[in-house]
mmCIF file of C-alpha atoms in Angstrom:
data_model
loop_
_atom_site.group_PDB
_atom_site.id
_atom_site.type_symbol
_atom_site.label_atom_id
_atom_site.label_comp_id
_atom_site.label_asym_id
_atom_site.label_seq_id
_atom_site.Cartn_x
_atom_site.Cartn_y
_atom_site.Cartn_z
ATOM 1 C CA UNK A 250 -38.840 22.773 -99.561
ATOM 2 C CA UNK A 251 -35.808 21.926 -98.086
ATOM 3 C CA UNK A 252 -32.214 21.838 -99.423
ATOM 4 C CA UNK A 253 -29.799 19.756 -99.404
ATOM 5 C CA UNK A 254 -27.530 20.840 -96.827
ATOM 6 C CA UNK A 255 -30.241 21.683 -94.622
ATOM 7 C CA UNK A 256 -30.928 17.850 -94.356
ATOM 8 C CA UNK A 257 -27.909 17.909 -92.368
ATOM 9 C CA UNK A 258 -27.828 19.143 -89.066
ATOM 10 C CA UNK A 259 -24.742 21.524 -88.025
ATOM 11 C CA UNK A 260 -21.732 21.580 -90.036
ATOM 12 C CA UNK A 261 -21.676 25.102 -91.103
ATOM 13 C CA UNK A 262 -17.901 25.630 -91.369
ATOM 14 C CA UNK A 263 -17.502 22.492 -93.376
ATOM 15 C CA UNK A 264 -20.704 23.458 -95.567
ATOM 16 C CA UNK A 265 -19.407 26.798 -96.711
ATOM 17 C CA UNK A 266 -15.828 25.373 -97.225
ATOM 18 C CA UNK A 267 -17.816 22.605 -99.719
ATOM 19 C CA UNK A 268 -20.171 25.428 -101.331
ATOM 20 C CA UNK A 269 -16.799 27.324 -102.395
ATOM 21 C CA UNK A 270 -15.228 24.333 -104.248
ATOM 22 C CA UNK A 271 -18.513 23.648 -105.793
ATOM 23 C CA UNK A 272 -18.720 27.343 -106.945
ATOM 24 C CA UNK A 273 -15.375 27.712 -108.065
ATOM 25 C CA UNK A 274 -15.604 23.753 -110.358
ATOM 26 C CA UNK A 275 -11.659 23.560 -108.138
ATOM 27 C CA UNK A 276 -12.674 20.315 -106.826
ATOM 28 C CA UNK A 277 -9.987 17.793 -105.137
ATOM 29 C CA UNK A 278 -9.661 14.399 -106.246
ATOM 30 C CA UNK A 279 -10.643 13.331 -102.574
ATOM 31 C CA UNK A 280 -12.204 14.580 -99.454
ATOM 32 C CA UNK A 281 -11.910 12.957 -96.228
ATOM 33 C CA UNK A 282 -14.394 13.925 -93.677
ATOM 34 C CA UNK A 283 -13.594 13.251 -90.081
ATOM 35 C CA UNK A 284 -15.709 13.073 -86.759
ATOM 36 C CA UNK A 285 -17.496 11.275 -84.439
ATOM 37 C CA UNK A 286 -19.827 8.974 -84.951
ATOM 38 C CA UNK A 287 -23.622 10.086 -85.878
ATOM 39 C CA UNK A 288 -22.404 13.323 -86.814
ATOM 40 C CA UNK A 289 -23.511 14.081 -90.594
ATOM 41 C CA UNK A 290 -19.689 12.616 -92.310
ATOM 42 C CA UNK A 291 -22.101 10.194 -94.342
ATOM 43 C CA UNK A 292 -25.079 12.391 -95.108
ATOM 44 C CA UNK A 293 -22.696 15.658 -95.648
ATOM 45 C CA UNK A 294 -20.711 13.164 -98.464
ATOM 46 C CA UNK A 295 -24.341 12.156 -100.280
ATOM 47 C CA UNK A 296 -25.534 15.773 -100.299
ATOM 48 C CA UNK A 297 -21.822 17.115 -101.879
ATOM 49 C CA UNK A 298 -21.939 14.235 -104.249
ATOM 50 C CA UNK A 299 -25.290 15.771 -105.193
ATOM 51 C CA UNK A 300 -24.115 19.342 -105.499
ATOM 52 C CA UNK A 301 -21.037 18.612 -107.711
ATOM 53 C CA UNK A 302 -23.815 16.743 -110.530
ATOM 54 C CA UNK A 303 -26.815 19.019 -109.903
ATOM 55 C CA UNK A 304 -28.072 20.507 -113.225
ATOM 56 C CA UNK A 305 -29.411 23.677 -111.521
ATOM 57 C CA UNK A 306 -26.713 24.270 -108.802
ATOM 58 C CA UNK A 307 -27.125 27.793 -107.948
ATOM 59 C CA UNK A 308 -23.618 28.781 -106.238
ATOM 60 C CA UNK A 309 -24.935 27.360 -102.612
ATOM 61 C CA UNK A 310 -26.891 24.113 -102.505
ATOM 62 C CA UNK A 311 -28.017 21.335 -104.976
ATOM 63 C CA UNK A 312 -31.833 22.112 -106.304
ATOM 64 C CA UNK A 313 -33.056 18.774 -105.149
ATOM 65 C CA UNK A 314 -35.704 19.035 -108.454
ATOM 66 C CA UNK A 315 -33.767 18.191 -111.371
ATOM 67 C CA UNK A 316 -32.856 14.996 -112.866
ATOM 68 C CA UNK A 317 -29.994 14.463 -111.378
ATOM 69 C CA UNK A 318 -30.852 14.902 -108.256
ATOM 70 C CA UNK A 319 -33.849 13.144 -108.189
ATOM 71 C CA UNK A 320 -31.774 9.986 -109.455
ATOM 72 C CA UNK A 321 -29.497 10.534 -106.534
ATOM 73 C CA UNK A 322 -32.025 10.354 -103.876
ATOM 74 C CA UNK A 323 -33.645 7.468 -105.251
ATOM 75 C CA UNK A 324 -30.521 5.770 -105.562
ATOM 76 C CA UNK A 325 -30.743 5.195 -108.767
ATOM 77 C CA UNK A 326 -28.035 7.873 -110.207
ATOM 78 C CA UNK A 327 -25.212 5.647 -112.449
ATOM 79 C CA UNK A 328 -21.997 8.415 -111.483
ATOM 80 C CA UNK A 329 -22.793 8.059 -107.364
ATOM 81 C CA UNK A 330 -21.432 4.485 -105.978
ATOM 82 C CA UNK A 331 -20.923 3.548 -102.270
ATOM 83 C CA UNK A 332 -18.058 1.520 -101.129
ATOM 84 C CA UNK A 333 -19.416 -0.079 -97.614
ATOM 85 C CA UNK A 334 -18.080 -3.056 -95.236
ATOM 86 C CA UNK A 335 -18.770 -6.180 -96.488
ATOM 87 C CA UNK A 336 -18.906 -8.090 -93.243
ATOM 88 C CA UNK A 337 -16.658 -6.354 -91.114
ATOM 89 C CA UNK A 338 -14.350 -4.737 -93.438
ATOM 90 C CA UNK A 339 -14.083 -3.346 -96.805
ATOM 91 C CA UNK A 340 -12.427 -5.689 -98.502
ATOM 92 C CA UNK A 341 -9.343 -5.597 -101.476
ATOM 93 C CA UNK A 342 -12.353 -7.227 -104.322
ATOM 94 C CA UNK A 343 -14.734 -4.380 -103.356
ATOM 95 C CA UNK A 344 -11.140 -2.106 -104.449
ATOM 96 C CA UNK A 345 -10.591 -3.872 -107.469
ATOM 97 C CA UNK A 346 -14.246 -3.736 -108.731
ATOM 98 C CA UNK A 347 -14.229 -0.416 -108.127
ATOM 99 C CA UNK A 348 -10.574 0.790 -109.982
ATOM 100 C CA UNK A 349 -12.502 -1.266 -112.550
ATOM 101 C CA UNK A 350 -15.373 0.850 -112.552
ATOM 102 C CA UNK A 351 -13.216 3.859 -112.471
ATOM 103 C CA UNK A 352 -12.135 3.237 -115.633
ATOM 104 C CA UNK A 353 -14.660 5.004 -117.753
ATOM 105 C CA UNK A 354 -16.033 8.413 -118.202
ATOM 106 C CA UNK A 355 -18.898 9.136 -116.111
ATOM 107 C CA UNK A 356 -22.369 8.327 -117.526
ATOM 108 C CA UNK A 357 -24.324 11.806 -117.532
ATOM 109 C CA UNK A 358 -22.653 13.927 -114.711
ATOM 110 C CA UNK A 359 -20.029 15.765 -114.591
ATOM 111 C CA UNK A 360 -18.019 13.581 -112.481
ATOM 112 C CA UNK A 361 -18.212 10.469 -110.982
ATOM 113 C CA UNK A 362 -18.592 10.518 -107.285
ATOM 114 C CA UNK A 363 -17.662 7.481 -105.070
ATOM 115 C CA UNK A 364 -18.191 7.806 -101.316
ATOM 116 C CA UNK A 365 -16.671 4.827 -99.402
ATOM 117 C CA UNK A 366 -18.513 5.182 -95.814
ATOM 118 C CA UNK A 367 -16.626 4.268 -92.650
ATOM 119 C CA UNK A 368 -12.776 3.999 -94.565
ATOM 120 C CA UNK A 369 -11.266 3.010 -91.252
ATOM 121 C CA UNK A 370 -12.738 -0.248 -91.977
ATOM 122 C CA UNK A 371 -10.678 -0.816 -95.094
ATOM 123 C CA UNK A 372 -8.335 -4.133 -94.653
ATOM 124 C CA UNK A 373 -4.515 -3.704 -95.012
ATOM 125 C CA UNK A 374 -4.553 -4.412 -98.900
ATOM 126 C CA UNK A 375 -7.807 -2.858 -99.512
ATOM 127 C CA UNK A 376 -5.866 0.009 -98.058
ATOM 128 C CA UNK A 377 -2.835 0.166 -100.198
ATOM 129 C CA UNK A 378 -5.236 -1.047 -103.321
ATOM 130 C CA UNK A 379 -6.938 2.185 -102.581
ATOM 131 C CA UNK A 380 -3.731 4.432 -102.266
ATOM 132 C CA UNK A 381 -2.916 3.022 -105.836
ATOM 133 C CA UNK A 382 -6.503 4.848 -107.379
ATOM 134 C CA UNK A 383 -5.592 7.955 -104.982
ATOM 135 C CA UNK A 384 -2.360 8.557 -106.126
ATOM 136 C CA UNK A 385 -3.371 8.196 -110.074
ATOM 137 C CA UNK A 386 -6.931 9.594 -109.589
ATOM 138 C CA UNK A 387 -8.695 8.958 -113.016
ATOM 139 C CA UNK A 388 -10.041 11.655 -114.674
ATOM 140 C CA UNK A 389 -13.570 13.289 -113.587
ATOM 141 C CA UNK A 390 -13.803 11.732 -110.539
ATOM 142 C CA UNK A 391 -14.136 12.408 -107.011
ATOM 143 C CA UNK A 392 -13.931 10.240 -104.021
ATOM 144 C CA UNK A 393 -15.194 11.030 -100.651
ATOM 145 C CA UNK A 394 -13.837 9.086 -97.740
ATOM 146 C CA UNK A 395 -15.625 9.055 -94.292
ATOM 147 C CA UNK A 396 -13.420 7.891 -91.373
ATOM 148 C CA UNK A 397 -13.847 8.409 -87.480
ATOM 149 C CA UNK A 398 -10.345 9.638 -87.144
ATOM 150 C CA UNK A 399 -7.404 10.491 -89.745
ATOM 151 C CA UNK A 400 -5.315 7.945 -87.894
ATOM 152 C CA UNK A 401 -7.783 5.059 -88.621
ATOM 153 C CA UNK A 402 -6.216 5.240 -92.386
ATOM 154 C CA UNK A 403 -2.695 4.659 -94.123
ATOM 155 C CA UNK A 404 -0.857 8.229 -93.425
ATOM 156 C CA UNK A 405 -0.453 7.998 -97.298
ATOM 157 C CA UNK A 406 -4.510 7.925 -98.084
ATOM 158 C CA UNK A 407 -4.901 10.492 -95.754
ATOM 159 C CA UNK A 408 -1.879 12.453 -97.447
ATOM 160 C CA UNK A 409 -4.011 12.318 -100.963
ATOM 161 C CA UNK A 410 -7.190 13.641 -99.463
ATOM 162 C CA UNK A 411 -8.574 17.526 -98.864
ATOM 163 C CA UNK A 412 -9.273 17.036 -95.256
ATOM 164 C CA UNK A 413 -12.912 18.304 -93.154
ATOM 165 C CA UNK A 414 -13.386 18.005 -90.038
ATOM 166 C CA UNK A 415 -16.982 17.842 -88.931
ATOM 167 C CA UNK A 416 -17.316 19.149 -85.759
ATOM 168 C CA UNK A 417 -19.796 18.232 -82.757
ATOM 169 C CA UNK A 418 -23.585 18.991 -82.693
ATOM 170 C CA UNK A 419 -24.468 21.447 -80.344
ATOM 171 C CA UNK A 420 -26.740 20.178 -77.641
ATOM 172 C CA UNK A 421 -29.542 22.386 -78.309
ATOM 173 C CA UNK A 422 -29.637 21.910 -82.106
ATOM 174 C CA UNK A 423 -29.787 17.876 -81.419
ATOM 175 C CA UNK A 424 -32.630 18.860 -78.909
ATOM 176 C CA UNK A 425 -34.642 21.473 -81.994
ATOM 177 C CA UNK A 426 -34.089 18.398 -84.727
ATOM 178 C CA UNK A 427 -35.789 15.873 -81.899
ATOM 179 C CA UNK A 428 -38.272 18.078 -81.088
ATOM 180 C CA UNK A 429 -39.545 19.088 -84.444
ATOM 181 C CA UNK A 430 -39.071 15.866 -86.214
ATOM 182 C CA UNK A 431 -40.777 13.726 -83.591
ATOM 183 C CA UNK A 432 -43.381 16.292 -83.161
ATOM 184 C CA UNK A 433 -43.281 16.532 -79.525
ATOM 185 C CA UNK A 434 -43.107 19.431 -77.263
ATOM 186 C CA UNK A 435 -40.305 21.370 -76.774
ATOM 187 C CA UNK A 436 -38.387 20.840 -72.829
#
């Protein structure tokens, strides 16, 4: 069976660095996780958000069996929510609705987990409606950012946030993870 983080190719160096915080409970009140596009930022965020509630975490990975978990990948878990573009951009009501959501404990996890995918698309006052949450974080929760580049975001989000960097996929793992998953022989 496989693991979480194996379900995401690469990324060793920003796997071990998110297995330590996980292991030692010292978590941030935000990540940011850079990098090209098609990388792993989005699929890295869902698997940490899975670690940090997993019921059986064993120091490296989340179990991917218990209940938490399982309402994770279904997408059904109530302390994981996604901020995504509405349209074009994330807008300042998705920001609101969320500091309102932000308001309570979490529901069964440990901590609430919000992962807003592709932050560079945040509007201007989405933006500083954000920095607002970042720079009171409420209590027990933890928000993942994913952003091309640092620069795509207010200097002042980006000041709030524990920064990793995903770094390119090697060429030959791209090529082992095409090969294998579309069953075809290897080049």
């Amino acid at each position: 069976m496989t693991m979480s983080f194996e379900k995401v190719l690469g990324q060793s160096r920003s796997k071990r660095f998110l297995q330590q915080i996980g292991r030692t409970g010292h978590l941030p009140h935000a990540l940011l996780f850079s990098g090209m596009e098609g990388i792993g930022k989005t699929a890295l965020a869902f698997e940490f958000a899975k670690l940090v509630n997993c019921l059986e975490f064993d120091g490296l990975d989340a179990c991917d069996r218990c209940a938490s978990c399982r309402k994770a990948d279904s997408g059904h878990h109530p302390d994981l929510l996604w901020v995504r573009s509405d349209g074009m951009f994330i807008k300042v009501d998705q920001i609101r609705e969320l500091r309102r959501q932000t308001r309570f404990r979490p529901f069964e996890g440990r901590r609430r987990v919000i992962i807003l995918a592709d932050a560079q698309n945040l509007r201007e006052e989405a933006g500083n409606a954000l920095l607002k949450l970042l720079e009171e974080p409420p209590d027990r929760h933890l928000f993942i950012l994913t952003v091309l580049e640092p620069q795509m975001l207010l200097p002042t989000i980006v000041s709030r946030c524990c920064h990793v960097r995903l770094q390119p996929l090697e060429d030959e793992l791209i090529r082992d993870h095409l090969v294998a998953r579309l069953d075809i022989p290897a080049p």
